Amino acid sequence: DEEKQAEIDRAYAEQLEVAARRKNPKASAEYMRATEKRRRESSAAFADKFAWQRGKEDPLVEWKKRQKEGKLNPLGYEDEPKGGIPMPMASFGVGGEFGVGGKYDNGERFDLRLPYAEQGWVEGEDDEQAPGFFENLLSGGKLQRAYDEMMRQKRER
């Protein structure tokens, strides 16, 4: 019952502080400045989490460096107990306290922390694939001959 009363007192004191701030423009302006400062710092810290992936150098080098410095959370299941039968569960919104989210939520998904997450794959000129078996079969072999000719010309260049 003492904890409940302490929480009520804390909430009441917070309400009084908000009411006083609303009446005093200087206090309100100072509160907003402090809030904006915290937001800028938080945004900068969040941007730094992923900025290294967009740099000019190989992201794997930076990823390994950050991992050694302890700036990256572990990627695996180091906290899982050993032995027994593993029970698979959804990795989103599960675990932690109710409403807090799970292990991979809040920008902490392991796939977004991997070194090449921001670079993606871009189809290049040399990524031509040979025609499928049935496509080639239905074309009477024309698609395969055309593909072979195209590859021969590329090799000659």
Tab-separated table of N, CA, C and O in Angstrom, residues 3 8 11-12 22 29 32-33 35 45 48 52 75 86 112-113 122 132 134 141 145 153:
chain	number	residue	atom	x	y	z
A	3	GLU	N	3.771	1.533	-1.522
A	3	GLU	CA	4.249	1.720	-2.906
A	3	GLU	C	3.187	2.413	-3.742
A	3	GLU	O	3.507	3.282	-4.558
A	8	ILE	N	1.235	7.437	-6.325
A	8	ILE	CA	0.228	8.505	-6.421
A	8	ILE	C	0.855	9.857	-6.123
A	8	ILE	O	0.618	10.843	-6.832
A	11	ALA	N	3.052	10.931	-9.087
A	11	ALA	CA	2.233	11.394	-10.210
A	11	ALA	C	1.638	12.771	-9.920
A	11	ALA	O	1.585	13.630	-10.807
A	12	TYR	N	1.220	12.999	-8.677
A	12	TYR	CA	0.642	14.297	-8.300
A	12	TYR	C	1.706	15.390	-8.398
A	12	TYR	O	1.449	16.481	-8.916
A	22	ARG	N	3.260	25.368	-17.330
A	22	ARG	CA	2.306	25.994	-18.251
A	22	ARG	C	2.066	27.465	-17.900
A	22	ARG	O	1.817	28.270	-18.793
A	29	ALA	N	9.685	27.217	-21.948
A	29	ALA	CA	10.687	27.303	-23.023
A	29	ALA	C	11.924	26.482	-22.678
A	29	ALA	O	12.479	25.785	-23.536
A	32	MET	N	11.166	22.816	-23.174
A	32	MET	CA	11.152	22.464	-24.600
A	32	MET	C	12.565	22.403	-25.168
A	32	MET	O	12.876	21.543	-25.991
A	33	ARG	N	13.446	23.318	-24.727
A	33	ARG	CA	14.845	23.272	-25.183
A	33	ARG	C	15.507	21.968	-24.737
A	33	ARG	O	16.217	21.319	-25.512
A	35	THR	N	14.023	19.175	-24.030
A	35	THR	CA	13.399	18.080	-24.781
A	35	THR	C	13.990	17.987	-26.185
A	35	THR	O	14.332	16.889	-26.650
A	45	ALA	N	22.340	9.342	-32.053
A	45	ALA	CA	22.778	8.005	-31.621
A	45	ALA	C	22.143	6.927	-32.494
A	45	ALA	O	22.794	5.956	-32.877
A	48	ASP	N	23.805	6.911	-35.907
A	48	ASP	CA	25.144	6.325	-35.831
A	48	ASP	C	25.099	4.805	-35.840
A	48	ASP	O	26.028	4.155	-36.297
A	52	TRP	N	27.393	3.590	-40.354
A	52	TRP	CA	28.615	2.878	-40.759
A	52	TRP	C	28.345	1.937	-41.929
A	52	TRP	O	29.251	1.597	-42.669
A	75	LEU	N	24.447	-11.302	-31.998
A	75	LEU	CA	23.518	-11.660	-33.062
A	75	LEU	C	22.789	-12.964	-32.801
A	75	LEU	O	21.731	-13.194	-33.348
A	86	PRO	N	14.509	-27.135	-27.857
A	86	PRO	CA	14.255	-25.714	-28.120
A	86	PRO	C	12.830	-25.520	-28.645
A	86	PRO	O	12.375	-26.251	-29.517
A	112	LEU	N	19.202	-6.202	-39.535
A	112	LEU	CA	19.546	-4.811	-39.803
A	112	LEU	C	20.909	-4.439	-39.239
A	112	LEU	O	21.445	-3.389	-39.559
A	113	ARG	N	21.469	-5.285	-38.398
A	113	ARG	CA	22.780	-5.003	-37.818
A	113	ARG	C	23.899	-5.708	-38.566
A	113	ARG	O	25.056	-5.545	-38.222
A	122	VAL	N	22.269	-5.457	-56.506
A	122	VAL	CA	21.890	-4.770	-57.733
A	122	VAL	C	22.227	-5.679	-58.897
A	122	VAL	O	23.346	-6.172	-59.005
A	132	GLY	N	15.300	-21.603	-68.692
A	132	GLY	CA	14.878	-22.790	-67.971
A	132	GLY	C	14.687	-23.968	-68.932
A	132	GLY	O	14.542	-23.799	-70.147
A	134	PHE	N	12.162	-26.114	-69.450
A	134	PHE	CA	10.914	-26.182	-70.203
A	134	PHE	C	10.773	-25.020	-71.169
A	134	PHE	O	10.237	-25.188	-72.267
A	141	GLY	N	14.851	-25.160	-78.562
A	141	GLY	CA	16.282	-24.986	-78.351
A	141	GLY	C	16.788	-23.618	-78.775
A	141	GLY	O	17.976	-23.321	-78.608
A	145	ARG	N	20.392	-21.630	-77.632
A	145	ARG	CA	21.375	-21.223	-78.647
A	145	ARG	C	21.626	-19.715	-78.571
A	145	ARG	O	22.774	-19.265	-78.674
A	153	GLN	N	29.881	-14.088	-77.124
A	153	GLN	CA	30.244	-12.722	-77.494
A	153	GLN	C	30.792	-11.951	-76.288
A	153	GLN	O	31.727	-11.156	-76.431
